[in-house]
Coordinates of C-alpha atoms and ligand atoms in Angstrom, one line a residue:
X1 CA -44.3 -2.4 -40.5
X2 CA -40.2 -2.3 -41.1
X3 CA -40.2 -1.0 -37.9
X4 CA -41.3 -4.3 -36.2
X5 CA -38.4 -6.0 -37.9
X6 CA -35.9 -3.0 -37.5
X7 CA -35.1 -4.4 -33.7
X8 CA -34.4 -7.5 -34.7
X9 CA -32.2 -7.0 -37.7
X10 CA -29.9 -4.3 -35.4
X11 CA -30.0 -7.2 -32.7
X12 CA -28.3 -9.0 -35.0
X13 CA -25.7 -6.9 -36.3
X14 CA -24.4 -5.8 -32.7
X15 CA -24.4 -9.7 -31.8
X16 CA -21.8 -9.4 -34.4
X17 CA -20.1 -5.8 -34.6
X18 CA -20.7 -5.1 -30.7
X19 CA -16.9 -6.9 -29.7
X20 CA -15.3 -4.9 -32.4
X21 CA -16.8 -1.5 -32.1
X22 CA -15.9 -1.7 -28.5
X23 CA -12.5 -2.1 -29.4
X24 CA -12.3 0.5 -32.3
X25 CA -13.7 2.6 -29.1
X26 CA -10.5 1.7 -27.0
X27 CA -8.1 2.4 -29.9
X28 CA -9.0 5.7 -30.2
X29 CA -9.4 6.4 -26.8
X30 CA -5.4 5.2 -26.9
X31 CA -4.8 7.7 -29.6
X32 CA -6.2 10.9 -29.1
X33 CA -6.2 13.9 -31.0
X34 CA -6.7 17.6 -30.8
X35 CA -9.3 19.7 -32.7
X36 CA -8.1 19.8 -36.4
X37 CA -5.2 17.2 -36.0
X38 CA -7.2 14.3 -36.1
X39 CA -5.6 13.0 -38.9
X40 CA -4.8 9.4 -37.3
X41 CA -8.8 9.0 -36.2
X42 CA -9.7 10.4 -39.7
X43 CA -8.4 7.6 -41.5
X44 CA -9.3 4.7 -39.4
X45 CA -12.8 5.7 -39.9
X46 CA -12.2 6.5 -43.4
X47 CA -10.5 2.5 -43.6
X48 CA -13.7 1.3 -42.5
X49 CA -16.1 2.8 -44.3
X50 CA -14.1 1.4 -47.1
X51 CA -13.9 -1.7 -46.4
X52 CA -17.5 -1.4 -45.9
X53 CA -18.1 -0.2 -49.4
X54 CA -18.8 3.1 -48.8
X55 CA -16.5 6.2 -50.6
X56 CA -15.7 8.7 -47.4
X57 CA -14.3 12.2 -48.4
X58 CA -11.9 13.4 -46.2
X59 CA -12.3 17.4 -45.7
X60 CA -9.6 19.7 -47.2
X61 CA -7.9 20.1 -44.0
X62 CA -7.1 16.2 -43.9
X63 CA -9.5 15.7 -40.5
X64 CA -13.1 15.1 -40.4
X65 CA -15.0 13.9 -43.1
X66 CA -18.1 12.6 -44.7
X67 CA -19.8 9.5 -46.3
X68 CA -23.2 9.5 -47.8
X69 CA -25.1 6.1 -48.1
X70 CA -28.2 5.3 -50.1
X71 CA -29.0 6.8 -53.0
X72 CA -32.2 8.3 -55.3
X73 CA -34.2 11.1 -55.4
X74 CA -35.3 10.2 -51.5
X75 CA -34.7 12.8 -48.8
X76 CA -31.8 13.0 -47.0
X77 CA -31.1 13.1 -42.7
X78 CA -27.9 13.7 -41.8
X79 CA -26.0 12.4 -38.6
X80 CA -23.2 14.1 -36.8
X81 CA -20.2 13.0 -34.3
X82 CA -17.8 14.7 -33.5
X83 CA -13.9 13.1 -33.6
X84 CA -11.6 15.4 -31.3
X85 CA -10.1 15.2 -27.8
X86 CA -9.3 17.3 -25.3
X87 CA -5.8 19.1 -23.8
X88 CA -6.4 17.3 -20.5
X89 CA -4.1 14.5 -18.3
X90 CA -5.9 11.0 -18.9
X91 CA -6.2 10.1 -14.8
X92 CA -7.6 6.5 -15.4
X93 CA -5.9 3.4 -14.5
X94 CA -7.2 1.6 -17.7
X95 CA -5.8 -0.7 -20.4
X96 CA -7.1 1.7 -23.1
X97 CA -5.8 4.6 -21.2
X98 CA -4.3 7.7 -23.2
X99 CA -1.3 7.1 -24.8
X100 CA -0.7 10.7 -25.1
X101 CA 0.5 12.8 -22.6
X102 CA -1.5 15.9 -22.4
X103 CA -4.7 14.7 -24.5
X104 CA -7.8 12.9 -23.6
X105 CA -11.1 11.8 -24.8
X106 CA -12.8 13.3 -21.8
X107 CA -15.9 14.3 -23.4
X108 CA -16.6 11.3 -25.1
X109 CA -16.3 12.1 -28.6
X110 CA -14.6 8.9 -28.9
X111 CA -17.9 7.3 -28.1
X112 CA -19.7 9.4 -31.0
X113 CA -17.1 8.7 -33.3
X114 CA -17.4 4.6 -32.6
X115 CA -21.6 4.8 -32.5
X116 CA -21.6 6.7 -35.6
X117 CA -19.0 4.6 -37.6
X118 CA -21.6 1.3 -36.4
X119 CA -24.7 3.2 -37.5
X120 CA -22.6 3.5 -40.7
X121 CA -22.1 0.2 -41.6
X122 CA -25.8 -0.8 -40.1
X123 CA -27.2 1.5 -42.5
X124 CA -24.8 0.4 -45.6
X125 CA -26.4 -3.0 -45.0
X126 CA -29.8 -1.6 -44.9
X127 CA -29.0 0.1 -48.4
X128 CA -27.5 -3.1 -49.9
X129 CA -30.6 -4.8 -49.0
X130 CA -32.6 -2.2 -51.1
X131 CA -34.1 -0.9 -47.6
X132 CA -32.9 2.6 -46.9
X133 CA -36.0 5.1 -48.2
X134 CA -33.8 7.9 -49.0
X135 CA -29.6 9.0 -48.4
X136 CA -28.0 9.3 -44.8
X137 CA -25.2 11.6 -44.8
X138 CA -23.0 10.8 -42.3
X139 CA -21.0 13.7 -40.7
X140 CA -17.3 13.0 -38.7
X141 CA -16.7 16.2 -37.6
X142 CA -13.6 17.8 -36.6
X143 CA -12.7 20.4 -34.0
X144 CA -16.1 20.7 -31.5
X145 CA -14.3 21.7 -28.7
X146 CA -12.6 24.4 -30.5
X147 CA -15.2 25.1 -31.3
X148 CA -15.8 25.8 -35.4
X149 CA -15.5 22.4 -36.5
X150 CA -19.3 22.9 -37.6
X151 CA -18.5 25.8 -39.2
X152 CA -16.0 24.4 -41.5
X153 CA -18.4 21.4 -42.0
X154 CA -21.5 23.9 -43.4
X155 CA -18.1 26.0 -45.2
X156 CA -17.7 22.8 -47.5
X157 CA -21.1 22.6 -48.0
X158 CA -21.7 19.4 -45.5
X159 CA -25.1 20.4 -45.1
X160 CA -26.6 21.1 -48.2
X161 CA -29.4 19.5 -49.2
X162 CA -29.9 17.9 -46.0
X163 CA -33.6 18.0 -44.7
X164 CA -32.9 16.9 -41.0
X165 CA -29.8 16.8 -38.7
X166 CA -29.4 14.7 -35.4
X167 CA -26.8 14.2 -33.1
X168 CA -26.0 12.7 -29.5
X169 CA -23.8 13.2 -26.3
X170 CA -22.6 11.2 -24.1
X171 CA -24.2 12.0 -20.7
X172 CA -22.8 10.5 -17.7
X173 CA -25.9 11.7 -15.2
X174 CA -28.4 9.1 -17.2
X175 CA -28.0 5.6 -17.1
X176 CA -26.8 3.0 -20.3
X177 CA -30.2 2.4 -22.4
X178 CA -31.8 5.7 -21.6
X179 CA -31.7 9.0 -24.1
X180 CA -32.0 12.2 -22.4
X181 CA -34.5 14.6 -24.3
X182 CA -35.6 18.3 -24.1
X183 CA -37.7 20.1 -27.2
X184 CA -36.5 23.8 -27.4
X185 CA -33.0 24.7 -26.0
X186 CA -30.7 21.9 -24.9
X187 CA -27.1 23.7 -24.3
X188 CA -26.6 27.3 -23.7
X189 CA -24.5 30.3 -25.4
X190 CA -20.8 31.3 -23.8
X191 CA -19.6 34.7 -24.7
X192 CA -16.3 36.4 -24.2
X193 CA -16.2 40.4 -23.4
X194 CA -13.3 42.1 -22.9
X195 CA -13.8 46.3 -22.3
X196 CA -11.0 48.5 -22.7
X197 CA -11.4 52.6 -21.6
X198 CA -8.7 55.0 -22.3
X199 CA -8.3 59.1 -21.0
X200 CA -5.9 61.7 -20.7
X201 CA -5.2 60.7 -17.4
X202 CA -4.2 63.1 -14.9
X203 CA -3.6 64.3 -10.9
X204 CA -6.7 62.8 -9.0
X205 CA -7.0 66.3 -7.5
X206 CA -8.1 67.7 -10.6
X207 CA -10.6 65.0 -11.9
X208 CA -13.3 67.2 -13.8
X209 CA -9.8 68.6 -16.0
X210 CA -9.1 65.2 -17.2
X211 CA -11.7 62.0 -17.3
X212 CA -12.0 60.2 -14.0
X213 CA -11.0 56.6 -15.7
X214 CA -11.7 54.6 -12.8
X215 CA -14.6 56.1 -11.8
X216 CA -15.9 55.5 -15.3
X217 CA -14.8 52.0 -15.5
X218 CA -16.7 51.1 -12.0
X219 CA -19.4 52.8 -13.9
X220 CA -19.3 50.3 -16.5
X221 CA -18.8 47.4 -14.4
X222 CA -22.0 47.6 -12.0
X223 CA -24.0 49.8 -14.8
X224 CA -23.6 47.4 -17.8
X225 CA -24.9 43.8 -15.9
X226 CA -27.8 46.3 -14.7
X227 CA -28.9 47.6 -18.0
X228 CA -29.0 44.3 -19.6
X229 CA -31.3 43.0 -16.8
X230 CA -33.8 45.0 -17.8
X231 CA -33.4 45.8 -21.5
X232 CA -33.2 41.5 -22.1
X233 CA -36.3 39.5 -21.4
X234 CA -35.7 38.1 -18.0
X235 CA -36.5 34.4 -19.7
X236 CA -33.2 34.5 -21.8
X237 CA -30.7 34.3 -18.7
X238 CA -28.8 37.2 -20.4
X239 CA -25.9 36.8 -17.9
X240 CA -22.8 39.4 -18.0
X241 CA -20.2 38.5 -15.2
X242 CA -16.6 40.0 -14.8
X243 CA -13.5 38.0 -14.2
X244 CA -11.0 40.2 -14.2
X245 CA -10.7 44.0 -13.9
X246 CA -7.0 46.1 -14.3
X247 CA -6.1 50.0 -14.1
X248 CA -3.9 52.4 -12.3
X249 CA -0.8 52.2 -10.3
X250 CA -0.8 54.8 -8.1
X251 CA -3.0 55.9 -5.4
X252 CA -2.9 60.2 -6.8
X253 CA -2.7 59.5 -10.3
X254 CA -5.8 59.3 -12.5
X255 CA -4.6 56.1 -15.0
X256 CA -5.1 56.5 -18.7
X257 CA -6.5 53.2 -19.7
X258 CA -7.8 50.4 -18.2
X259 CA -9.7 46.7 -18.9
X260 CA -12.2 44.9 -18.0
X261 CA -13.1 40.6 -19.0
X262 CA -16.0 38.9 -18.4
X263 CA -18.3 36.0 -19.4
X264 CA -21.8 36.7 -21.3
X265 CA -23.7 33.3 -20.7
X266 CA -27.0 33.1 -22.4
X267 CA -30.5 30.7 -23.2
X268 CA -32.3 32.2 -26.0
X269 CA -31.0 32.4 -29.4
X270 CA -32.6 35.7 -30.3
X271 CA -31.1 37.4 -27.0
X272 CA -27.7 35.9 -28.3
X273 CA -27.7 37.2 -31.3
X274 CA -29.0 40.7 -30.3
X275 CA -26.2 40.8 -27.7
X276 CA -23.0 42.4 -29.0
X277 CA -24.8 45.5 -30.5
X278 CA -26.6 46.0 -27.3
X279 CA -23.7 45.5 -25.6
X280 CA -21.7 48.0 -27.3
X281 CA -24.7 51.0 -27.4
X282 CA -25.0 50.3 -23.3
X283 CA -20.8 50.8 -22.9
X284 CA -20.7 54.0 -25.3
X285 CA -23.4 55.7 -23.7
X286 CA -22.3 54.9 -19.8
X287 CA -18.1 55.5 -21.2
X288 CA -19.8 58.8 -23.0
X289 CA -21.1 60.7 -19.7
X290 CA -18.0 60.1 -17.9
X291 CA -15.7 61.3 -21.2
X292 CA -13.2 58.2 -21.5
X293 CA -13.2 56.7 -24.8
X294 CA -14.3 52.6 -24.7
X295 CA -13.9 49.5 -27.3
X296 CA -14.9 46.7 -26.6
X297 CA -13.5 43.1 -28.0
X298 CA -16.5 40.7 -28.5
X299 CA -15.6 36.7 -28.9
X300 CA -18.5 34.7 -30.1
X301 CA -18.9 31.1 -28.6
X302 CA -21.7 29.1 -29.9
X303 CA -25.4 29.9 -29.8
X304 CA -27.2 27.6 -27.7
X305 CA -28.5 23.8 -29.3
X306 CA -32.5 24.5 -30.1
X307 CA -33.9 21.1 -30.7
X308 CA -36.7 20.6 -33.0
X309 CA -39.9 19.7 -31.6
X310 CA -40.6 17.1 -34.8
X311 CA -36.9 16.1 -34.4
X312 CA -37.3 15.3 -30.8
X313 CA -40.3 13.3 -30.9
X314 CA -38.4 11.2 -33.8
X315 CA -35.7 10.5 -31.6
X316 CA -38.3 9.6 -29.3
X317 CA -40.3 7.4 -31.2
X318 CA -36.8 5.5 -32.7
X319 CA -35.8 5.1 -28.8
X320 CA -38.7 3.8 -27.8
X321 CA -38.5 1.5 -31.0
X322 CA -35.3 -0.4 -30.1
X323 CA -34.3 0.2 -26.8
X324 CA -37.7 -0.2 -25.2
X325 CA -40.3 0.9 -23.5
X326 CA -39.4 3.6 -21.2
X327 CA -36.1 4.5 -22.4
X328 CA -36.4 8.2 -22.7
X329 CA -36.0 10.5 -20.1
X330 CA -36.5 14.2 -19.9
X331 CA -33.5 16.3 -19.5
X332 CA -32.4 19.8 -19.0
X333 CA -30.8 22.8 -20.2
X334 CA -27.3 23.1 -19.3
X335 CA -25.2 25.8 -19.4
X336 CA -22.7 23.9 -21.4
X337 CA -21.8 25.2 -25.1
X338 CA -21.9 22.7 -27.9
X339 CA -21.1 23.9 -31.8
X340 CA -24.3 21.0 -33.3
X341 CA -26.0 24.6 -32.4
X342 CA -24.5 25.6 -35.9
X343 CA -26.4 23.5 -37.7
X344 CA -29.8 24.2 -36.1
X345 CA -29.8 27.6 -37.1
X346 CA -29.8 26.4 -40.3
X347 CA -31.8 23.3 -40.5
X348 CA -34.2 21.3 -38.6
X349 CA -32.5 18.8 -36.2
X350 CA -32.4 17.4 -32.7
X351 CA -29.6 16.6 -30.0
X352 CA -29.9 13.5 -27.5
X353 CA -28.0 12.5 -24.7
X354 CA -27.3 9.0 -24.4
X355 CA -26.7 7.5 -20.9
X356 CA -23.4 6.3 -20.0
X357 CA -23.5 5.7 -16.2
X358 CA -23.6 2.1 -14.9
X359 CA -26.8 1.7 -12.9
X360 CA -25.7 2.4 -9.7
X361 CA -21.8 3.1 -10.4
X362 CA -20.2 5.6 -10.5
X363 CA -21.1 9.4 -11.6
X364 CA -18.5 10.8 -14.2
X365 CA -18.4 14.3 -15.2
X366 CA -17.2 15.4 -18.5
X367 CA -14.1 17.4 -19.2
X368 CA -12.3 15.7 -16.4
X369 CA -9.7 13.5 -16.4
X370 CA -11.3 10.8 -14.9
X371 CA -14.0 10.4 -17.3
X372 CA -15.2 7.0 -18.7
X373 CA -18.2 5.5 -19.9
X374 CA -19.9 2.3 -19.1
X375 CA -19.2 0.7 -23.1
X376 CA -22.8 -0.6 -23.4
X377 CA -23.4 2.7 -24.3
X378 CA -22.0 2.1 -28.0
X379 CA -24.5 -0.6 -29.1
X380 CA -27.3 1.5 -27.4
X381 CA -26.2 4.8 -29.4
X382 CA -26.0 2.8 -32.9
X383 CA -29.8 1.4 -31.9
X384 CA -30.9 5.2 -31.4
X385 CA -28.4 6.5 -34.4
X386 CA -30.0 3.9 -36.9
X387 CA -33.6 3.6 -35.9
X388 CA -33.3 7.7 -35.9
X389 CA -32.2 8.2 -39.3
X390 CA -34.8 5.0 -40.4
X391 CA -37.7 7.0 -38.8
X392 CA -37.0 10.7 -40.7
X393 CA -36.2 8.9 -43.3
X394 CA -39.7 7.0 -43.2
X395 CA -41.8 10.2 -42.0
X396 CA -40.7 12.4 -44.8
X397 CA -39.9 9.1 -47.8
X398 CA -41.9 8.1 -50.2
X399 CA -43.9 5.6 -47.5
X400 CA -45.9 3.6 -50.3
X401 CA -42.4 2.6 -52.5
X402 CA -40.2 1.9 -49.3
X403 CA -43.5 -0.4 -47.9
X404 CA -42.9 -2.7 -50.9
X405 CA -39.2 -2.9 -51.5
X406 CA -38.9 -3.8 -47.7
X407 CA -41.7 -6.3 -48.3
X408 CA -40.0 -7.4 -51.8
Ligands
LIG501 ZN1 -16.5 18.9 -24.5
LIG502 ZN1 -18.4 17.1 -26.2

């Protein structure tokens, strides 16, 4: 039933907050800031949930924070944004252009920031009008591109007691007023490897007196990418890929150490995680026959984002709710890395990607310096934020109380 009405009342918040969000949008986009020194875009948010009557606590570190709003005994859906920018050249000839040489919103975060600080105030209304079923947490979080601004999130216990956890990307392949969603894996995993193999080195005339390092390193190169082919379930995409391979000097001497750096891309969360270990038996045992001792350096990315089926169809369900008919569209797996995976493993939760392209303008990609969005987006992300949160909140509530306060 509140549903029916829910469109209406977020019609006519955005006929009043639309103007303004846009421009909170373009002030940050004028100010941007790395991961963990958002300190400037910390406190405007924090100012406005304020003045909005909300208490924000700022994380230890000064950047990121969180606001809860609602209260009771109700259960609780959290939504995250993320706040940082990126060390790239702003190449747009804008008015809101970067005012900061060497930093730019080019992923967008500037978008989640704005649609989440509008979901925010949307929702404090709700709650002064006695109509939010439950608490929303609301999650500015530093340092995604890091990544580990998740991490320090969970660390100060940002998640805790949260029953559900939905976020949203910009996407600049789908078009303003359509959500991009995927049940199962979203975004993928993004590994570093970095193999080092040390000998006694030695005259290459006399190979079987010393260990033949090079030989034992090409070993390791061609042998490790096979192994993993076929002890990882082809499904997964277990990927291992060198970038960069260094040893010797001279064309008669056997070298005494030598490295190798690659990429391990992956789909599946369970090959992920298995990965290092498996890793590391496959290198002993090929380093082993040839006798050259190996260590290996392993740098963990993210895991991939693996949305909730439930999750997903709320999403779905809210989008359909407020931006029409329509309005969702599948999307894919990329092979992108994004740290909301940190939350999943821990609680249920979906990621959507709003549409930011202009029908028929021009296709943006992320991470570049050209990268803008069509600002329609905003008011279409606080619709999907809002009407999200409203729905978990509904599905899991207390349905019979929440019916008669909103009909109070
Ligand atoms: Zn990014
Ligand atoms: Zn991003």
């Amino acid at each position: 039933m509140r549903g029916r009405e829910l469109r209406g009342e977020l019609d006519a918040f955005l006929a009043e907050t639309e103007q303004d969000l846009v421009a909170f949008r373009r002030d940050l986009h004028m100010h941007p800031e790395l991961a963990f020194a958002e300190y400037r875009t910390t406190q405007r948010i924090a100012e406005r949930l304020t003045a909005a009557g909300l208490t924000p606590s700022v994380l230890p570190r000064g950047t990121g924070l969180i606001c809860e709003v609602g209260s009771g005994d109700g259960p609780t859906v959290a939504l995250r944004a993320d706040i940082d920018a990126l060390p790239l050249q702003d190449e747009k000839d804008v008015p809101y252009r970067s005012t900061v040489a060497g930093v730019c919103h080019a992923c967008g975060h500037d978008v989640h920031t704005t649609v989440l600080l509008g979901t925010s105030l949307f929702l404090a209304q709700q709650a002064a009008a006695g109509l939010l079923p439950g608490r929303v947490r609301l999650i500015f979080q530093p340092a995604e591109e890091l990544p580990g601004g998740a991490l320090e999130v969970m660390a100060q216990g940002g998640i805790s007691g949260v029953d559900r956890i939905f976020g949203l990307h910009c996407d600049p392949r789908v078009d303003v007023g359509q959500l991009g969603l995927k049940a199962g894996p979203i975004t993928s995993a993004c590994d570093k490897l970095v193999v080092r193999v040390s000998g006694p080195g030695g005259h290459t005339a006399r190979p079987h007196l010393t260990a033949d390092l090079v030989f034992a390193l090409a070993k390791i190169l061609t042998e490790l990418p096979a192994a993993l082919s076929r002890r990882v379930d082809p499904r997964s995409s277990l990927s291992l890929v060198w970038g960069k391979v260094e040893a010797g000097t001279a064309a008669n001497a056997i070298p005494d150490d030598g490295l190798a750096a690659g990429t391990v891309r992956c789909l599946d969360e369970g090959a992920w995680h298995a990965a290092p270990d498996l890793i590391k038996s496959l290198l002993e045992s090929v380093a082993g026959a040839y006798g050259v001792e190996a260590e290996m350096d392993y740098t963990r990315g993210v895991p991939p984002v693996v949305n909730d089926e439930v999750s997903v169809e709320m999403l779905a369900e809210a989008a359909e709710r407020v931006l029409g008919a329509g309005a969702v569209v599948p999307t894919q797996q990329s092979l992108g890395g994004e740290d909301f995976a940190w939350y999943l493993e821990s609680i249920p939760g979906a990621f959507a990607r709003l549409g930011t392209r202009s029908p028929d303008g021009v296709t943006y990609d992320i991470h570049q310096g050209t990268f803008d969005v069509d600002e329609k987006a905003i008011a279409m992300g606080v619709r999907v934020m809002a009407a999200t949160a409203l729905t978990a909140l509904w599905e899991v509530g207390p349905l019979d109380t929440v019916t008669t306060t909103a009909m109070a």
